[in-house]
Amino acid sequence: MSDLPVFRNYINGEFVESSQQYESINPATGLAWAIVPVADKAESEAAVESAHRAFVSPEWARMTATERGKLLFRLADIMAENSDVLAAIETKDTGKIIRETRAQVAYICEYVRYFAGLADKVEGTHLPIDKQDMEVFLRREPIGVVAAIIPWNSQMFLAATKFGPAIAAGCTMVMKASEEAPAPLLEFARLVDEAGFPPGVFNIVSGYGQDCGKVITSHPLISRIAFTGGPETARHVIHNSAENLADVSLELGGKSPVIVFDDVDVDSMINGIVAGIFGATGQSCVAGSRLIVHRNVKDEILSKLKAKAESILIGDPELMETEYGPLATVAQVEKIERIVAESIAAGATLVTGGKRPEDYADRTYYLPTILDCSNVEDASSVTNELFGPVLSVLTFDTEEEAVAIANNTRFGLAGGVFTKNISRAHRMIRAIRSGVVWVNTYRVISPMAPFGGFGESGYGREGGIQSLLDYMRTKSVWINTSEEPIPDPYKMR
Ligand code: NAD
């Protein structure tokens, strides 16, 4: 019998025995490290039904917003106490380095606290209505049962940006972990259980796209879908939502530009570019994967970037000193190898990387890679989201050219601008078509700041007050204050 830790789906306040399980692989070792469940159709339906029962139950429906906030505050405290455990599990399951998962999980608690505090700050409105003897006011009510679909990267973070506002708003939810690395969210279920939410408010399941994701997102009892993942899956999700007409928000991928003007102090901004593309081994939706650099500083920047990329400490993601770990799956590495080869064949020049590191050739590691694509602006690595550590470099001479290159993408999630010229910075902020623009920094986030995309990067925003309101619907209430009988509708007045 296997002595690997066993994770279970969490439905209606119970950890359930699933009909199927499999071994989850630690990408750093290539070995199985945990047993994880597969929610089949029936289990997925049971999760939605449980969330619906909780939604209409007096225990939840009559709970005050202040009490919901307190439950979320309690959950945040429990998460903070368990952040090292959550981080260690995320590192084992995804290969993301422990120094990143620890920092991220610690900060996620602030997201939960932010929405906990907002829970009882949502106010209605009184209308100066154009009718006599009528009082009209607006209530904001929870939209209903939410289906949250989470990918395998940054999953605790992507979960918090959904359950924080949804639960604060008074919704209940079914959250689906990614089958590629479900253990962190299933561990999180134990913390939800400890926090004392009424059974069914939070259901956390893992399963495959067809039998679990599709069933949940098309279920008639679902009113809202919050999806993070790739654009292809998003198209399926939209089709699924045609079944239940649920509201949908989509946080998808990106091909984010980082524009560097020739007035910068190169030494002070190299770390920004490196963090943007090699942080999380490039497996980040906001990866700054297109470096658009002024021709005058291109050589200096490339040589400094190359030196920095080659000095990054590659190693075991579970060690605090490691700066760079493996990719999450073999399929990821193979996709990157194919796109890099295609780009070089099309005329891109390899500046550094472009292969698996020798010490880890049998595993899912891939070197920090820089491709000079200035002669092939339509190279595969420039146009496709690799979701990996590959920086494609392009050059420009004028501001207009920089904008045209930056916006030459079907995505629009994030963008970076490095310049000392404040007027130019403002022109670039207006011109770049993306949901986030960072100026002289990159990859900074906060629960207060909305996050989301344009174009194929999706729609809807996560973070900020609006994201909470997006889990609510407005109800107009009309009260007749007159003592007069209601006039006969068939008599002219
Ligand atoms: P994916 O699209 O393959 O899967 C995402 C989730 O969708 C998984 O849980 C999967 O099981 C589920 N799914 C699959 N088929 C489904 C269906 N028919 N119905 C419902 N759900 C279904 O994405 P991934 O490979 O796990 O993650 C990588 C992608 O996510 C990248 O494109 C990345 O850019 C994107 N991403 C975006 C953000 C953001 O906030 N914008 C953040 C992280 C990742």
Coordinates of C-alpha atoms and ligand atoms in Angstrom, one line a residue:
M1 CA 0.0 0.0 0.0
S2 CA 1.2 3.5 -0.9
D3 CA 2.2 5.8 2.0
L4 CA 1.8 8.9 0.0
P5 CA -0.4 11.7 1.5
V6 CA -4.0 11.4 0.3
F7 CA -6.1 14.5 -0.7
R8 CA -9.9 14.4 -1.0
N9 CA -12.6 16.6 -2.5
Y10 CA -14.6 18.7 -0.1
I11 CA -18.4 18.7 -0.6
N12 CA -21.1 19.8 1.7
G13 CA -18.6 20.2 4.6
E14 CA -17.2 16.6 4.2
F15 CA -14.1 15.1 2.7
V16 CA -15.5 12.6 0.3
E17 CA -14.3 9.3 -1.1
S18 CA -14.0 9.7 -4.9
S19 CA -14.6 6.8 -7.3
Q20 CA -11.2 7.5 -9.0
Q21 CA -7.8 8.7 -7.8
Y22 CA -4.4 9.1 -9.3
E23 CA -0.8 10.0 -8.3
S24 CA 0.2 13.6 -8.6
I25 CA 3.8 14.1 -9.8
N26 CA 6.4 16.4 -8.2
P27 CA 7.9 18.0 -11.3
A28 CA 11.2 18.6 -9.6
T29 CA 11.8 14.9 -9.0
G30 CA 9.5 13.4 -11.6
L31 CA 8.1 11.1 -8.9
A32 CA 4.6 10.7 -7.5
W33 CA 4.3 12.4 -4.2
A34 CA 0.5 12.5 -3.4
I35 CA -2.8 10.7 -4.2
V36 CA -5.4 13.1 -5.5
P37 CA -9.1 12.6 -6.4
V38 CA -11.1 12.8 -9.6
A39 CA -14.6 14.2 -9.4
D40 CA -16.8 12.4 -11.9
K41 CA -20.0 13.8 -13.2
A42 CA -22.1 12.7 -10.2
E43 CA -19.6 14.1 -7.7
S44 CA -19.4 17.4 -9.6
E45 CA -23.2 17.7 -9.6
A46 CA -23.3 16.9 -5.9
A47 CA -20.9 19.8 -5.3
V48 CA -23.1 22.2 -7.2
E49 CA -26.3 21.0 -5.4
S50 CA -24.6 21.3 -2.1
A51 CA -23.6 24.9 -2.8
H52 CA -27.2 25.7 -3.9
R53 CA -28.7 24.1 -0.7
A54 CA -26.3 26.3 1.3
F55 CA -27.2 29.4 -0.7
V56 CA -30.9 29.1 0.1
S57 CA -30.4 27.8 3.6
P58 CA -31.5 30.3 6.4
E59 CA -28.2 29.8 8.1
W60 CA -26.4 31.4 5.2
A61 CA -29.1 33.5 3.6
R62 CA -29.9 35.3 6.9
M63 CA -26.3 35.6 8.0
T64 CA -25.3 39.3 8.3
A65 CA -22.6 40.7 6.0
T66 CA -20.6 41.5 9.2
E67 CA -20.7 37.8 10.2
R68 CA -19.6 36.7 6.7
G69 CA -16.7 39.1 7.0
K70 CA -15.8 37.7 10.4
L71 CA -15.7 34.1 8.9
L72 CA -13.4 35.4 6.2
F73 CA -11.2 37.1 8.7
R74 CA -11.0 33.8 10.7
L75 CA -10.1 32.0 7.5
A76 CA -7.3 34.5 6.7
D77 CA -5.9 34.0 10.2
I78 CA -5.9 30.2 9.8
M79 CA -4.3 30.6 6.3
A80 CA -1.6 32.8 7.9
E81 CA -0.9 30.1 10.6
N82 CA -0.7 27.4 7.9
S83 CA 1.0 29.4 5.1
D84 CA 4.2 27.4 5.3
V85 CA 2.3 24.2 4.9
L86 CA 0.2 25.6 1.9
A87 CA 3.4 26.9 0.3
A88 CA 5.3 23.6 0.7
I89 CA 2.4 21.7 -0.9
E90 CA 2.2 24.2 -3.8
T91 CA 5.9 23.8 -4.3
K92 CA 5.8 20.0 -4.3
D93 CA 2.8 19.9 -6.7
T94 CA 3.8 22.6 -9.2
G95 CA 7.6 23.0 -8.8
K96 CA 7.2 26.7 -8.1
I97 CA 10.1 27.7 -5.8
I98 CA 9.5 27.8 -2.1
R99 CA 10.6 31.4 -1.7
E100 CA 7.9 32.5 -4.2
T101 CA 5.1 30.3 -2.8
R102 CA 5.8 31.4 0.8
A103 CA 5.8 35.1 -0.1
Q104 CA 2.6 34.6 -2.3
V105 CA 0.6 32.6 0.3
A106 CA 1.5 35.1 3.0
Y107 CA 0.3 38.0 0.9
I108 CA -2.9 36.1 -0.2
C109 CA -4.1 36.4 3.5
E110 CA -4.2 40.2 2.8
Y111 CA -6.5 39.6 -0.1
V112 CA -8.9 37.6 2.1
R113 CA -8.8 40.3 4.8
Y114 CA -9.4 43.0 2.2
F115 CA -12.6 41.3 1.1
A116 CA -13.6 40.4 4.6
G117 CA -13.5 44.1 5.5
L118 CA -15.5 45.0 2.5
A119 CA -18.3 42.5 3.2
D120 CA -20.4 45.0 5.3
K121 CA -19.4 48.2 3.4
V122 CA -21.7 47.6 0.4
E123 CA -24.5 50.1 0.5
G124 CA -27.8 50.4 -1.4
T125 CA -29.1 53.7 -2.9
H126 CA -32.3 55.7 -2.5
L127 CA -33.7 57.1 -5.7
P128 CA -35.3 60.6 -6.1
I129 CA -38.0 58.8 -8.2
D130 CA -40.3 60.7 -10.6
K131 CA -43.5 59.4 -9.1
Q132 CA -45.6 60.7 -6.2
D133 CA -46.0 58.6 -3.0
M134 CA -43.3 56.1 -4.1
E135 CA -40.2 55.3 -2.2
V136 CA -37.7 53.5 -4.4
F137 CA -34.4 52.1 -3.2
L138 CA -31.8 49.7 -4.6
R139 CA -30.5 46.6 -2.8
R140 CA -27.4 44.7 -3.8
E141 CA -27.9 41.0 -3.4
P142 CA -25.5 38.0 -3.9
I143 CA -25.8 36.8 -7.5
G144 CA -26.1 33.1 -6.5
V145 CA -23.9 30.0 -6.7
V146 CA -20.5 30.6 -8.2
A147 CA -18.4 28.1 -10.3
A148 CA -14.7 29.1 -9.9
I149 CA -12.3 27.4 -12.3
I150 CA -8.6 27.6 -11.3
P151 CA -5.5 26.7 -13.4
W152 CA -2.4 25.0 -11.9
N153 CA -0.2 28.1 -11.5
S154 CA -0.5 30.6 -8.6
Q155 CA -3.6 28.7 -7.6
M156 CA -3.9 29.9 -4.0
F157 CA -3.7 33.4 -5.3
L158 CA -6.2 32.9 -8.1
A159 CA -8.5 31.1 -5.7
A160 CA -8.5 34.0 -3.2
T161 CA -9.2 36.6 -5.8
K162 CA -12.4 34.7 -6.5
F163 CA -13.6 33.3 -3.2
G164 CA -12.8 36.5 -1.3
P165 CA -15.3 38.7 -3.1
A166 CA -17.8 35.9 -3.8
I167 CA -18.1 34.8 -0.2
A168 CA -18.0 38.5 1.1
A169 CA -20.9 39.2 -1.3
G170 CA -23.0 36.3 0.2
C171 CA -22.6 33.8 -2.7
T172 CA -21.7 30.1 -2.2
M173 CA -19.3 28.3 -4.5
V174 CA -17.9 25.3 -6.1
M175 CA -14.2 25.8 -6.7
K176 CA -12.5 23.4 -9.2
A177 CA -8.7 22.8 -8.8
S178 CA -6.6 22.0 -11.8
E179 CA -6.1 18.3 -12.4
E180 CA -2.4 19.1 -13.1
A181 CA -1.7 20.1 -9.5
P182 CA -4.8 20.0 -7.3
A183 CA -3.2 19.4 -3.9
P184 CA -2.8 23.0 -2.6
L185 CA -6.5 23.8 -3.0
L186 CA -7.5 20.4 -1.5
E187 CA -5.3 21.2 1.5
F188 CA -6.9 24.7 1.6
A189 CA -10.3 22.9 2.0
R190 CA -9.1 21.7 5.4
L191 CA -8.6 25.3 6.5
V192 CA -12.0 26.3 5.2
D193 CA -13.4 23.4 7.3
E194 CA -11.6 24.7 10.4
A195 CA -12.8 28.2 9.8
G196 CA -16.4 27.0 10.4
F197 CA -18.3 28.0 7.3
P198 CA -21.8 26.4 7.1
P199 CA -21.6 23.1 5.1
G200 CA -21.9 23.6 1.4
V201 CA -20.9 27.3 1.3
F202 CA -17.5 26.3 0.0
N203 CA -17.1 23.2 -2.0
I204 CA -13.6 22.3 -3.4
V205 CA -13.2 19.6 -6.0
S206 CA -10.6 18.4 -8.5
G207 CA -11.4 16.6 -11.7
Y208 CA -10.9 16.8 -15.5
G209 CA -12.2 19.5 -17.8
Q210 CA -15.0 17.4 -19.4
D211 CA -16.4 15.5 -16.5
C212 CA -16.0 18.1 -13.8
G213 CA -15.3 21.6 -15.3
K214 CA -17.9 21.3 -18.0
V215 CA -20.5 19.9 -15.6
I216 CA -20.0 22.6 -13.1
T217 CA -19.9 25.5 -15.5
S218 CA -23.0 24.4 -17.5
H219 CA -25.1 23.4 -14.4
P220 CA -28.5 25.1 -14.2
L221 CA -28.0 26.0 -10.6
I222 CA -24.9 28.1 -11.4
S223 CA -25.4 31.9 -11.7
R224 CA -21.8 33.1 -12.0
I225 CA -18.6 31.6 -13.5
A226 CA -15.2 33.0 -12.6
F227 CA -12.6 31.4 -14.9
T228 CA -8.8 31.6 -15.0
G229 CA -7.0 29.6 -17.7
G230 CA -6.2 29.6 -21.3
P231 CA -8.2 31.2 -24.1
E232 CA -9.1 27.9 -25.7
T233 CA -10.7 26.5 -22.5
A234 CA -12.4 29.9 -22.0
R235 CA -14.2 29.4 -25.3
H236 CA -15.6 26.1 -24.0
V237 CA -16.6 27.8 -20.8
I238 CA -18.6 30.4 -22.7
H239 CA -20.3 27.6 -24.6
N240 CA -21.1 25.9 -21.3
S241 CA -22.6 29.2 -19.9
A242 CA -25.1 29.2 -22.8
E243 CA -26.8 26.4 -20.9
N244 CA -27.3 28.4 -17.7
L245 CA -26.8 32.0 -18.9
A246 CA -24.5 32.5 -16.0
D247 CA -22.4 35.7 -15.8
V248 CA -18.9 35.0 -16.8
S249 CA -15.5 36.6 -16.0
L250 CA -12.4 35.4 -17.8
E251 CA -8.8 35.9 -16.7
L252 CA -6.8 34.5 -19.5
G253 CA -3.2 34.6 -20.8
G254 CA -1.0 37.3 -22.1
K255 CA 1.9 38.3 -24.3
S256 CA 2.8 41.3 -22.3
P257 CA 5.2 44.0 -23.7
V258 CA 7.9 45.6 -21.7
I259 CA 9.0 48.8 -23.4
V260 CA 12.4 50.3 -22.5
F261 CA 13.4 53.8 -23.7
D262 CA 17.0 55.0 -24.1
D263 CA 16.8 57.4 -21.2
V264 CA 16.8 54.7 -18.5
D265 CA 19.5 53.8 -16.0
V266 CA 20.0 50.3 -17.3
D267 CA 21.5 48.8 -14.1
S268 CA 18.5 49.9 -12.1
M269 CA 15.9 48.3 -14.3
I270 CA 17.4 45.0 -15.4
N271 CA 15.9 43.3 -12.3
G272 CA 12.4 44.5 -13.4
I273 CA 12.7 42.7 -16.7
V274 CA 14.2 39.6 -15.1
A275 CA 11.4 39.4 -12.5
G276 CA 8.8 39.9 -15.3
I277 CA 9.9 37.0 -17.4
F278 CA 11.9 34.6 -15.3
G279 CA 9.9 34.9 -12.0
A280 CA 7.8 31.8 -11.5
T281 CA 9.9 30.2 -14.3
G282 CA 7.9 32.4 -16.8
Q283 CA 4.7 30.5 -15.8
S284 CA 2.9 33.7 -15.1
C285 CA -0.1 35.2 -16.9
V286 CA 1.6 38.6 -16.7
A287 CA 5.0 37.4 -17.8
G288 CA 6.7 40.3 -19.6
S289 CA 7.6 38.1 -22.5
R290 CA 8.2 40.7 -25.2
L291 CA 11.0 43.1 -24.5
I292 CA 10.6 46.1 -26.8
V293 CA 13.8 48.0 -26.4
H294 CA 15.1 51.2 -28.0
R295 CA 17.8 50.5 -30.5
N296 CA 20.3 52.8 -28.7
V297 CA 20.3 50.7 -25.5
K298 CA 19.7 47.3 -27.0
D299 CA 23.2 45.9 -26.9
E300 CA 23.9 47.1 -23.4
I301 CA 20.6 45.7 -22.1
L302 CA 21.0 42.4 -23.9
S303 CA 24.5 41.8 -22.5
K304 CA 23.4 42.7 -19.0
L305 CA 20.3 40.5 -19.3
K306 CA 22.4 37.6 -20.6
A307 CA 24.8 37.9 -17.6
K308 CA 21.9 38.1 -15.1
A309 CA 20.0 35.2 -16.8
E310 CA 23.1 33.0 -16.7
S311 CA 23.8 33.8 -13.0
I312 CA 20.3 32.7 -11.8
L313 CA 20.6 29.8 -9.3
I314 CA 18.8 26.8 -10.7
G315 CA 17.9 24.1 -8.3
D316 CA 15.6 22.2 -6.0
P317 CA 12.5 24.3 -5.6
E318 CA 12.1 23.2 -2.0
L319 CA 15.3 25.0 -0.9
M320 CA 15.1 28.6 0.1
E321 CA 18.3 29.6 -1.8
T322 CA 16.9 28.3 -5.1
E323 CA 16.0 31.1 -7.5
Y324 CA 14.7 29.1 -10.4
G325 CA 12.9 25.8 -10.5
P326 CA 11.3 23.4 -13.0
L327 CA 8.3 23.9 -15.2
A328 CA 5.1 22.2 -14.1
T329 CA 4.7 19.6 -16.7
V330 CA 6.6 17.7 -19.5
A331 CA 4.1 19.1 -22.0
Q332 CA 5.1 22.6 -21.0
V333 CA 8.8 22.0 -21.7
E334 CA 8.0 20.2 -25.0
K335 CA 5.8 23.1 -26.1
I336 CA 8.6 25.6 -25.3
E337 CA 11.2 23.5 -27.1
R338 CA 9.1 23.5 -30.2
I339 CA 8.4 27.2 -30.3
V340 CA 12.0 28.2 -29.6
A341 CA 13.1 25.8 -32.4
E342 CA 10.5 27.3 -34.8
S343 CA 11.6 30.9 -33.9
I344 CA 15.3 30.1 -34.5
A345 CA 14.5 28.4 -37.8
A346 CA 12.6 31.6 -38.8
G347 CA 15.6 33.8 -38.1
A348 CA 15.6 34.6 -34.4
T349 CA 19.1 34.6 -32.7
L350 CA 19.6 32.7 -29.5
V351 CA 21.2 35.1 -26.9
T352 CA 21.2 32.6 -24.0
G353 CA 19.5 29.4 -22.9
G354 CA 17.4 27.5 -25.4
K355 CA 17.8 24.1 -23.9
R356 CA 17.3 22.0 -20.7
P357 CA 20.1 22.6 -18.1
E358 CA 22.6 19.7 -18.3
D359 CA 22.3 18.7 -14.6
Y360 CA 18.5 18.4 -15.0
A361 CA 18.2 17.1 -18.6
D362 CA 15.8 14.3 -17.6
R363 CA 13.4 16.6 -15.8
T364 CA 11.1 19.5 -16.6
Y365 CA 13.7 22.2 -16.3
Y366 CA 14.4 24.7 -19.1
L367 CA 17.1 27.4 -19.0
P368 CA 16.2 31.1 -18.8
T369 CA 16.1 31.9 -22.5
I370 CA 16.5 35.1 -24.5
L371 CA 15.8 35.3 -28.2
D372 CA 16.7 38.3 -30.3
C373 CA 13.7 38.5 -32.6
S374 CA 14.4 42.0 -34.0
N375 CA 14.6 40.6 -37.6
V376 CA 11.5 38.4 -37.2
E377 CA 8.7 40.2 -35.5
D378 CA 6.3 37.5 -36.4
A379 CA 8.3 34.7 -34.9
S380 CA 6.4 32.0 -33.1
S381 CA 7.9 33.1 -29.7
V382 CA 6.7 36.7 -30.3
T383 CA 3.1 35.9 -31.2
N384 CA 2.3 32.9 -28.9
E385 CA 2.0 32.7 -25.2
L386 CA 4.7 30.1 -24.2
F387 CA 3.9 30.3 -20.4
G388 CA 7.6 29.7 -19.9
P389 CA 11.0 31.4 -19.4
V390 CA 11.5 32.8 -22.9
L391 CA 12.1 36.5 -23.5
S392 CA 11.6 37.6 -27.1
V393 CA 13.5 40.9 -27.9
L394 CA 12.3 43.4 -30.4
T395 CA 13.6 46.9 -31.2
F396 CA 12.2 50.4 -32.0
D397 CA 13.4 53.9 -32.9
T398 CA 10.4 56.0 -32.3
E399 CA 7.6 56.1 -29.6
E400 CA 5.0 55.4 -32.3
E401 CA 6.9 52.3 -33.4
A402 CA 7.1 51.1 -29.7
V403 CA 3.3 51.5 -29.3
A404 CA 2.6 49.7 -32.6
I405 CA 4.8 46.8 -31.7
A406 CA 3.4 46.6 -28.1
N407 CA -0.2 46.5 -29.3
N408 CA 0.5 44.1 -32.1
T409 CA -1.0 41.2 -30.2
R410 CA -4.4 39.6 -29.7
F411 CA -3.7 39.7 -25.9
G412 CA -3.9 42.7 -23.5
L413 CA -3.3 41.6 -19.9
A414 CA -0.3 43.7 -18.8
G415 CA 2.4 46.0 -20.0
G416 CA 5.6 47.7 -18.6
V417 CA 7.2 51.0 -19.5
F418 CA 10.7 52.0 -18.4
T419 CA 11.5 55.7 -18.9
K420 CA 12.5 58.7 -16.9
N421 CA 10.3 61.0 -19.0
I422 CA 7.0 61.5 -17.1
S423 CA 5.2 63.0 -20.1
R424 CA 6.2 60.1 -22.3
A425 CA 5.2 57.7 -19.5
H426 CA 1.7 59.2 -19.5
R427 CA 1.4 58.9 -23.3
M428 CA 2.4 55.3 -23.1
I429 CA -0.1 54.6 -20.3
R430 CA -2.8 55.9 -22.6
A431 CA -1.6 54.1 -25.7
I432 CA -0.9 50.6 -24.4
R433 CA -4.0 48.4 -24.7
S434 CA -3.8 46.3 -21.5
G435 CA -5.6 45.9 -18.2
V436 CA -2.5 46.8 -16.2
V437 CA 0.4 49.1 -17.0
W438 CA 3.4 49.2 -14.8
V439 CA 5.8 52.2 -15.1
N440 CA 9.4 51.7 -13.9
T441 CA 8.3 48.5 -12.1
Y442 CA 6.8 45.2 -13.0
R443 CA 4.6 42.4 -11.5
V444 CA 3.4 44.3 -8.5
I445 CA -0.1 43.5 -7.3
S446 CA -2.5 44.5 -4.5
P447 CA -6.0 43.4 -3.4
M448 CA -7.1 47.0 -3.9
A449 CA -6.1 47.2 -7.6
P450 CA -8.3 45.6 -10.2
F451 CA -6.7 43.0 -12.4
G452 CA -7.8 41.7 -15.8
G453 CA -7.4 42.0 -19.5
F454 CA -8.4 43.3 -22.9
G455 CA -8.9 41.2 -26.0
E456 CA -8.0 37.5 -25.7
S457 CA -6.7 38.2 -22.2
G458 CA -10.4 38.1 -21.1
Y459 CA -12.9 40.3 -19.4
G460 CA -14.0 41.2 -15.9
R461 CA -11.7 42.3 -13.2
E462 CA -10.4 40.6 -10.0
G463 CA -9.3 42.8 -7.1
G464 CA -10.8 46.1 -5.9
I465 CA -14.3 47.0 -4.9
Q466 CA -15.8 46.4 -8.3
S467 CA -14.8 42.8 -8.2
L468 CA -17.0 42.3 -5.1
L469 CA -20.0 44.1 -6.8
D470 CA -19.5 41.8 -9.8
Y471 CA -20.7 39.0 -7.5
M472 CA -23.9 40.9 -6.8
R473 CA -27.1 41.9 -8.6
T474 CA -29.1 45.1 -8.1
K475 CA -32.7 44.8 -6.9
S476 CA -35.0 47.8 -7.3
V477 CA -37.6 48.0 -4.6
W478 CA -40.8 50.1 -5.0
I479 CA -43.0 51.0 -2.0
N480 CA -46.3 52.8 -2.3
T481 CA -46.6 55.2 0.7
S482 CA -50.1 56.5 -0.2
E483 CA -53.2 55.7 1.9
E484 CA -55.3 56.2 -1.2
P485 CA -56.8 53.0 -2.9
I486 CA -54.9 51.9 -5.9
P487 CA -56.6 53.5 -8.9
D488 CA -58.6 51.4 -11.3
P489 CA -56.2 50.7 -14.2
Y490 CA -59.1 50.7 -16.7
K491 CA -60.4 54.2 -15.9
M492 CA -58.7 57.2 -17.5
R493 CA -57.5 59.8 -15.0
Ligands
NAD1 P1 -6.4 25.6 -18.9 O1 -7.2 26.5 -19.7 O2 -5.9 24.4 -19.6 O3 -7.2 25.0 -17.6 C1 -7.8 25.9 -16.7 C2 -8.8 25.1 -15.9 O4 -9.9 24.9 -16.8 C3 -8.4 23.8 -15.4 O5 -8.9 23.6 -14.0 C4 -9.1 22.8 -16.3 O6 -9.4 21.5 -15.7 C5 -10.4 23.5 -16.6 N1 -11.1 23.1 -17.8 C6 -10.7 22.4 -18.9 N2 -11.6 22.2 -19.8 C7 -12.8 22.7 -19.2 C8 -14.1 22.8 -19.7 N3 -14.5 22.3 -20.9 N4 -15.0 23.5 -18.9 C9 -14.6 24.0 -17.7 N5 -13.4 23.9 -17.2 C10 -12.5 23.3 -18.0 O7 -5.2 26.4 -18.3 P2 -3.9 25.9 -17.5 O8 -3.0 25.2 -18.5 O9 -4.3 25.2 -16.3 O10 -3.3 27.3 -17.1 C11 -2.5 28.1 -17.9 C12 -3.3 29.2 -18.6 O11 -3.9 30.0 -17.6 C13 -2.4 30.2 -19.3 O12 -2.9 30.5 -20.6 C14 -2.3 31.4 -18.4 O13 -1.9 32.6 -19.0 C15 -3.6 31.4 -17.8 N6 -3.6 32.2 -16.6 C16 -4.2 33.4 -16.5 C17 -4.2 34.2 -15.4 C18 -4.8 35.5 -15.3 O14 -5.2 35.9 -14.2 N7 -5.1 36.2 -16.3 C19 -3.5 33.7 -14.2 C20 -2.9 32.4 -14.3 C21 -3.0 31.7 -15.5

